[in-house]
Amino acid sequence: AGGGGGGTETGGTAGAGGIGGGGNGSNASNAVGFDGRPNTGGGGGGSGYHESNGQTLAGNGGSGVVVLRYIASTCTSPVSTFDGAFTVVAFKTTQSNCTWTLPSYVTSIDYLVVAGGGGGGHRHGGGGGAGGLLTQTGQSVAGGSTVTVTVGAGGTGMSTTGTNMTNGGNSVLTVAGTTLATALGGGAQGTTGGSGGGSQSSTGAAGTTGQGNRGGNGGTTGFCAGIDSGWCGGGGGGAGGAGQHADANYNNKPGDGGIGATTSLLSTTAATTLGVGQVSGGNVYFAGGGGGGAETNGLRASGGLGGGANGMVGPSDTVNHGTANTGGGGGGGGYLNSGSQTGGGNGGSGVVII
């Protein structure tokens, strides 16, 4: 924003434009004043003249500019959408301790924090437990605060040889150095977690109070339909309900995954736009448990609403994984009594929504 230099008569010394884009003045009747530089706001130079020949035109002013300075987010690809009177921001990519800055005018937030779902077991496997779910409305914050986010990965399903099964990763929300929510990763088969994993052949694992529910019990010989032995896994727990036991109410099938929890923090339209949760029946669900696995010719267990994976049937079935950004548990593996089996499904990744 330098000022324009003044013009003068032919032969005189015109004024120089000020530093910051100002145009120089003219000192001749046949030369116009210099324009200010674009995007500086500099003034145009004054016109020159000659007493007998008249004067020239003055220079045009330079265009302005708007410059914003801000602290860049270190979080990978947060996405946002308008939802009624609210702006909803979702952190979907699995990451640890990334930072993002709240707008200066924000004084209160609602949040939903969902951890990664647990991995399912192999061979009449128990379904993976859903990731823990924590939510809050009307949380007071200071505008411009730094938000630190961790989004938990889904746990790994058990391999066909019975190794490498893991719980889901925790998801964490911290604002201005204060941790508001730590959602615990879902339990793998038979393991405690946000919600507990279903069992392969005994008692399902416990969930965490306030975050999820227990996994279902597994069944041994003759519990469920199958070509030979009839073993079957229990369903993983969900945020909205426990995993179903194998042969529940004598239904002759593995346990279904526990139902996830619904949320009022975002509409079905916003959830679809952001690519988070599972929309069903006009509601948005998160953190459903994975279904248990069954023998060839057995019945299939369903994953819980909220991204829980269906269980597998037999050794050649497609391995079913929990849905990304729901915290759903992985499906339990299927088998044939002669020895072959599938591995368990991976849990779905978690999500943090503000």
Coordinates of C-alpha atoms in Angstrom, one line a residue:
A1 CA 0.0 0.0 0.0
G2 CA 2.6 2.6 -1.2
G3 CA 1.3 5.9 -2.3
G4 CA 1.6 7.1 -5.9
G5 CA 4.2 9.7 -6.9
G6 CA 3.2 13.2 -7.9
G7 CA 3.4 14.4 -11.5
T8 CA 5.2 17.5 -12.7
E9 CA 5.8 19.7 -15.7
T10 CA 8.0 18.6 -18.6
G11 CA 11.6 18.6 -17.5
G12 CA 10.8 18.5 -13.9
T13 CA 11.5 15.5 -11.5
A14 CA 8.4 13.5 -10.9
G15 CA 7.7 11.9 -7.5
A16 CA 8.6 8.3 -7.0
G17 CA 5.9 5.8 -6.0
G18 CA 6.1 4.7 -2.4
I19 CA 7.5 1.3 -1.5
G20 CA 4.5 -1.1 -1.4
G21 CA 3.4 -0.8 -5.1
G22 CA 2.9 2.9 -5.6
G23 CA 3.2 4.1 -9.2
N24 CA 5.7 6.8 -10.2
G25 CA 4.5 10.1 -11.4
S26 CA 4.9 11.5 -14.9
N27 CA 7.1 14.5 -15.9
A28 CA 6.0 15.0 -19.5
S29 CA 2.9 15.9 -21.4
N30 CA 3.1 12.8 -23.5
A31 CA 3.6 10.2 -20.7
V32 CA 0.9 9.0 -18.3
G33 CA 1.5 8.4 -14.7
F34 CA 2.5 4.8 -13.8
D35 CA -0.1 2.5 -12.5
G36 CA 0.1 1.1 -9.0
R37 CA 1.2 -2.6 -8.8
P38 CA -1.5 -5.2 -8.7
N39 CA -2.3 -6.9 -5.4
T40 CA -0.5 -4.2 -3.4
G41 CA -3.1 -1.5 -3.0
G42 CA -0.5 1.0 -4.3
G43 CA -1.6 4.4 -5.5
G44 CA -1.4 5.5 -9.1
G45 CA 1.2 8.0 -10.2
G46 CA 0.2 11.6 -10.9
S47 CA 0.0 13.0 -14.5
G48 CA 2.6 15.1 -16.2
Y49 CA 2.0 18.3 -18.1
H50 CA 3.4 21.1 -20.3
E51 CA 1.9 24.5 -20.2
S52 CA 1.4 24.8 -23.9
N53 CA 0.7 21.1 -24.6
G54 CA -1.7 20.2 -21.8
Q55 CA -1.5 17.2 -19.5
T56 CA -1.5 13.4 -19.6
L57 CA -3.7 10.9 -17.7
A58 CA -2.8 9.9 -14.2
G59 CA -2.0 6.2 -13.4
N60 CA -4.5 3.7 -12.1
G61 CA -4.3 2.5 -8.5
G62 CA -3.1 -1.1 -7.9
S63 CA -5.7 -3.8 -6.9
G64 CA -5.9 -4.9 -3.3
V65 CA -5.4 -8.3 -1.7
V66 CA -6.7 -10.2 1.3
V67 CA -4.1 -12.4 3.1
L68 CA -5.0 -14.9 5.9
R69 CA -2.5 -16.2 8.3
Y70 CA -3.4 -19.4 10.2
I71 CA -1.9 -22.4 11.9
A72 CA -2.0 -25.3 9.4
S73 CA -3.7 -28.5 10.5
T74 CA -1.4 -31.5 10.8
C75 CA -4.4 -33.9 10.6
T76 CA -4.7 -35.8 7.3
S77 CA -7.8 -34.9 5.3
P78 CA -10.5 -33.9 7.8
V79 CA -13.8 -33.5 6.0
S80 CA -16.7 -31.3 6.8
T81 CA -20.3 -30.5 5.9
F82 CA -23.1 -28.2 6.9
D83 CA -25.9 -30.0 8.8
G84 CA -28.7 -27.6 9.7
A85 CA -27.3 -24.9 12.0
F86 CA -24.1 -26.9 12.6
T87 CA -20.8 -27.4 10.8
V88 CA -19.7 -31.1 11.3
V89 CA -16.0 -32.0 11.0
A90 CA -15.0 -35.7 10.7
F91 CA -11.5 -37.0 11.2
K92 CA -11.5 -40.3 9.4
T93 CA -7.9 -41.2 8.6
T94 CA -6.1 -43.5 11.0
Q95 CA -3.5 -41.2 12.7
S96 CA -2.0 -40.3 16.1
N97 CA -1.9 -37.0 17.9
C98 CA -2.5 -34.7 14.9
T99 CA -3.6 -31.2 15.5
W100 CA -6.3 -28.9 14.2
T101 CA -7.4 -25.4 15.3
L102 CA -10.9 -24.5 16.4
P103 CA -12.4 -21.4 14.7
S104 CA -12.0 -18.4 17.0
Y105 CA -15.8 -17.9 17.3
V106 CA -16.5 -21.4 18.6
T107 CA -17.3 -21.6 22.3
S108 CA -19.1 -25.0 22.6
I109 CA -18.8 -28.3 20.7
D110 CA -20.5 -31.7 20.5
Y111 CA -18.4 -34.7 19.9
L112 CA -18.5 -38.4 19.0
V113 CA -15.3 -40.5 19.5
V114 CA -15.3 -44.1 18.2
A115 CA -12.3 -46.4 18.5
G116 CA -11.3 -49.1 16.1
G117 CA -13.2 -52.4 16.1
G118 CA -11.5 -55.7 17.3
G119 CA -10.4 -58.5 15.0
G120 CA -12.4 -61.7 14.7
G121 CA -11.1 -65.2 15.5
H122 CA -10.5 -68.0 13.0
R123 CA -12.2 -71.4 12.8
H124 CA -15.8 -71.1 14.3
G125 CA -14.4 -67.8 15.5
G126 CA -15.9 -65.3 17.9
G127 CA -16.8 -62.0 16.3
G128 CA -14.6 -58.9 17.1
G129 CA -16.0 -56.5 19.7
A130 CA -16.9 -53.0 18.5
G131 CA -14.7 -50.0 19.3
G132 CA -15.6 -48.0 22.4
L133 CA -17.9 -45.1 21.8
L134 CA -18.1 -41.8 23.8
T135 CA -20.2 -38.8 23.0
Q136 CA -21.0 -35.4 24.6
T137 CA -23.0 -32.3 23.8
G138 CA -22.5 -28.8 24.9
Q139 CA -18.8 -29.1 25.8
S140 CA -17.4 -25.6 26.6
V141 CA -14.2 -24.7 24.8
A142 CA -12.2 -21.6 24.0
G143 CA -12.3 -20.4 20.5
G144 CA -9.0 -20.8 18.7
S145 CA -7.9 -23.8 20.9
T146 CA -5.7 -26.5 19.5
V147 CA -7.5 -29.8 19.1
T148 CA -5.4 -33.0 19.2
V149 CA -6.9 -36.1 17.6
T150 CA -6.1 -39.8 17.5
V151 CA -8.2 -42.1 15.3
G152 CA -7.8 -45.8 16.1
A153 CA -7.2 -48.4 13.4
G154 CA -9.2 -51.6 13.2
G155 CA -7.7 -54.6 14.9
T156 CA -6.3 -57.5 12.8
G157 CA -8.3 -60.7 12.4
M158 CA -6.7 -64.0 13.4
S159 CA -4.8 -65.7 10.6
T160 CA -5.7 -69.2 9.4
T161 CA -2.9 -70.6 11.6
G162 CA -4.2 -68.9 14.7
T163 CA -1.8 -66.0 15.1
N164 CA -1.7 -62.1 14.9
M165 CA -5.1 -61.3 16.3
T166 CA -5.3 -57.8 17.8
N167 CA -7.7 -55.3 19.5
G168 CA -8.7 -52.1 17.7
G169 CA -6.7 -48.9 18.3
N170 CA -7.9 -46.3 20.8
S171 CA -9.4 -43.0 19.6
V172 CA -8.7 -39.8 21.6
L173 CA -10.0 -36.2 21.6
T174 CA -8.0 -33.5 23.4
V175 CA -8.8 -29.8 23.4
A176 CA -6.4 -27.2 24.8
G177 CA -4.4 -29.9 26.5
T178 CA -7.4 -31.4 28.3
T179 CA -8.3 -34.9 27.2
L180 CA -12.1 -35.0 26.7
A181 CA -12.5 -38.6 25.6
T182 CA -10.4 -41.8 25.3
A183 CA -12.4 -44.5 23.5
L184 CA -10.9 -47.9 23.9
G185 CA -10.3 -50.2 21.0
G186 CA -12.7 -53.1 20.5
G187 CA -11.7 -56.5 21.9
A188 CA -10.5 -59.2 19.5
Q189 CA -12.1 -62.7 19.9
G190 CA -12.4 -63.5 23.6
T191 CA -10.6 -60.3 24.7
T192 CA -11.9 -57.3 26.7
G193 CA -12.0 -53.9 25.1
G194 CA -14.4 -51.0 24.3
S195 CA -16.8 -53.8 23.6
G196 CA -15.7 -57.4 24.3
G197 CA -14.9 -60.0 21.7
G198 CA -17.2 -63.0 21.2
S199 CA -15.8 -66.4 22.3
Q200 CA -14.8 -69.3 20.1
S201 CA -16.0 -71.9 22.5
S202 CA -16.5 -70.5 26.0
T203 CA -17.5 -67.2 27.7
G204 CA -17.5 -63.9 25.8
A205 CA -15.2 -61.1 27.0
A206 CA -16.4 -58.1 28.9
G207 CA -16.8 -54.6 27.5
T208 CA -15.9 -51.3 29.1
T209 CA -18.6 -49.6 31.2
G210 CA -20.0 -46.5 29.4
Q211 CA -18.3 -47.5 26.1
G212 CA -19.6 -50.9 25.0
N213 CA -20.9 -54.3 25.9
R214 CA -19.9 -57.9 26.5
G215 CA -19.3 -60.4 23.7
G216 CA -21.4 -63.6 23.3
N217 CA -20.5 -67.1 24.4
G218 CA -19.3 -69.6 21.8
G219 CA -20.7 -73.1 21.3
T220 CA -19.1 -76.5 21.2
T221 CA -20.1 -79.8 19.6
G222 CA -23.6 -79.8 18.3
F223 CA -24.5 -76.3 19.3
C224 CA -25.1 -75.1 15.8
A225 CA -26.0 -76.4 12.3
G226 CA -23.1 -77.7 10.3
I227 CA -21.9 -80.6 8.2
D228 CA -20.2 -82.4 11.1
S229 CA -19.2 -81.1 14.5
G230 CA -21.4 -78.0 14.7
W231 CA -19.1 -75.7 16.7
C232 CA -19.8 -71.9 16.4
G233 CA -18.6 -68.6 17.7
G234 CA -20.3 -65.9 19.8
G235 CA -21.0 -62.4 18.5
G236 CA -18.8 -59.5 19.4
G237 CA -20.3 -56.9 21.7
G238 CA -21.7 -53.6 20.3
A239 CA -22.0 -50.1 21.7
G240 CA -25.8 -50.5 21.9
G241 CA -26.0 -54.1 23.0
A242 CA -24.2 -57.3 24.0
G243 CA -23.1 -59.9 21.4
Q244 CA -25.5 -62.8 21.0
H245 CA -24.5 -66.2 22.4
A246 CA -24.1 -69.1 20.0
D247 CA -27.4 -71.1 19.7
A248 CA -29.3 -68.3 21.4
N249 CA -32.8 -69.4 22.1
Y250 CA -31.9 -72.7 20.4
N251 CA -31.7 -71.0 17.0
N252 CA -28.9 -73.4 15.9
K253 CA -26.6 -70.6 14.6
P254 CA -23.6 -68.6 15.7
G255 CA -24.1 -65.4 17.7
D256 CA -25.0 -62.2 15.9
G257 CA -22.9 -59.1 16.6
G258 CA -24.3 -56.7 19.2
I259 CA -26.1 -53.7 17.8
G260 CA -24.3 -50.4 17.7
A261 CA -25.4 -47.1 19.1
T262 CA -27.3 -44.4 17.3
T263 CA -26.4 -40.7 17.4
S264 CA -28.3 -37.4 17.1
L265 CA -25.1 -35.4 16.4
L266 CA -25.5 -35.7 12.6
S267 CA -28.3 -36.4 10.2
T268 CA -28.3 -39.4 7.8
T269 CA -27.6 -37.0 5.0
A270 CA -24.5 -35.6 6.8
A271 CA -23.3 -39.1 7.6
T272 CA -23.6 -40.2 4.0
T273 CA -21.9 -37.1 2.8
L274 CA -19.0 -37.5 5.2
G275 CA -18.8 -41.3 4.7
V276 CA -19.1 -42.3 8.4
G277 CA -21.3 -44.6 10.4
Q278 CA -24.0 -46.9 9.0
V279 CA -27.3 -45.5 8.0
S280 CA -30.3 -47.7 8.6
G281 CA -34.0 -47.0 9.1
G282 CA -33.5 -43.3 9.4
N283 CA -30.8 -43.5 12.0
V284 CA -27.0 -43.4 12.0
Y285 CA -25.3 -46.3 13.9
F286 CA -21.7 -46.7 15.0
A287 CA -19.8 -49.5 16.8
G288 CA -21.6 -52.7 15.9
G289 CA -20.1 -56.1 16.9
G290 CA -18.9 -58.8 14.4
G291 CA -20.9 -62.0 13.9
G292 CA -19.5 -65.4 15.0
G293 CA -18.3 -68.0 12.5
A294 CA -19.8 -71.4 11.6
E295 CA -19.0 -74.8 10.0
T296 CA -19.9 -75.7 6.4
N297 CA -23.6 -76.0 5.9
G298 CA -24.2 -73.8 9.0
L299 CA -26.2 -70.6 9.3
R300 CA -24.6 -67.2 8.9
A301 CA -24.5 -64.7 11.8
S302 CA -25.1 -61.1 11.1
G303 CA -22.9 -58.2 12.1
G304 CA -24.4 -55.6 14.4
L305 CA -25.8 -52.4 12.9
G306 CA -22.9 -49.9 13.1
G307 CA -20.4 -51.5 10.7
G308 CA -20.1 -55.0 12.3
A309 CA -19.1 -57.7 9.8
N310 CA -21.1 -60.8 9.2
G311 CA -19.5 -64.1 10.3
M312 CA -18.1 -66.6 7.9
V313 CA -19.6 -70.0 7.0
G314 CA -17.2 -72.8 6.0
P315 CA -13.5 -72.6 5.0
S316 CA -14.0 -71.1 1.5
D317 CA -16.1 -68.1 2.5
T318 CA -15.1 -64.5 1.8
V319 CA -13.5 -63.0 4.9
N320 CA -15.7 -60.1 6.2
H321 CA -14.2 -57.0 7.7
G322 CA -15.7 -54.3 9.8
T323 CA -16.7 -51.2 7.9
A324 CA -14.2 -48.3 8.0
N325 CA -15.0 -45.3 10.1
T326 CA -17.7 -47.1 12.1
G327 CA -15.6 -49.0 14.7
G328 CA -17.4 -52.2 13.7
G329 CA -16.0 -55.6 14.8
G330 CA -14.5 -58.1 12.4
G331 CA -16.4 -61.3 11.5
G332 CA -15.5 -64.7 13.0
G333 CA -14.0 -67.3 10.7
G334 CA -15.7 -70.3 9.2
Y335 CA -14.3 -73.9 9.1
L336 CA -14.7 -77.5 8.0
N337 CA -14.1 -80.1 10.7
S338 CA -11.4 -81.9 8.6
G339 CA -9.1 -79.0 9.4
S340 CA -9.4 -76.2 6.9
Q341 CA -10.7 -72.8 8.0
T342 CA -10.8 -69.1 7.1
G343 CA -9.1 -66.4 9.1
G344 CA -11.0 -63.8 11.1
G345 CA -12.0 -60.4 9.7
N346 CA -10.3 -57.2 10.6
G347 CA -12.1 -54.6 12.6
G348 CA -13.3 -51.3 11.1
S349 CA -11.3 -48.1 11.8
G350 CA -12.7 -45.6 14.2
V351 CA -13.6 -41.9 13.7
V352 CA -13.7 -38.6 15.6
I353 CA -16.5 -36.2 14.9
I354 CA -16.9 -32.7 16.1

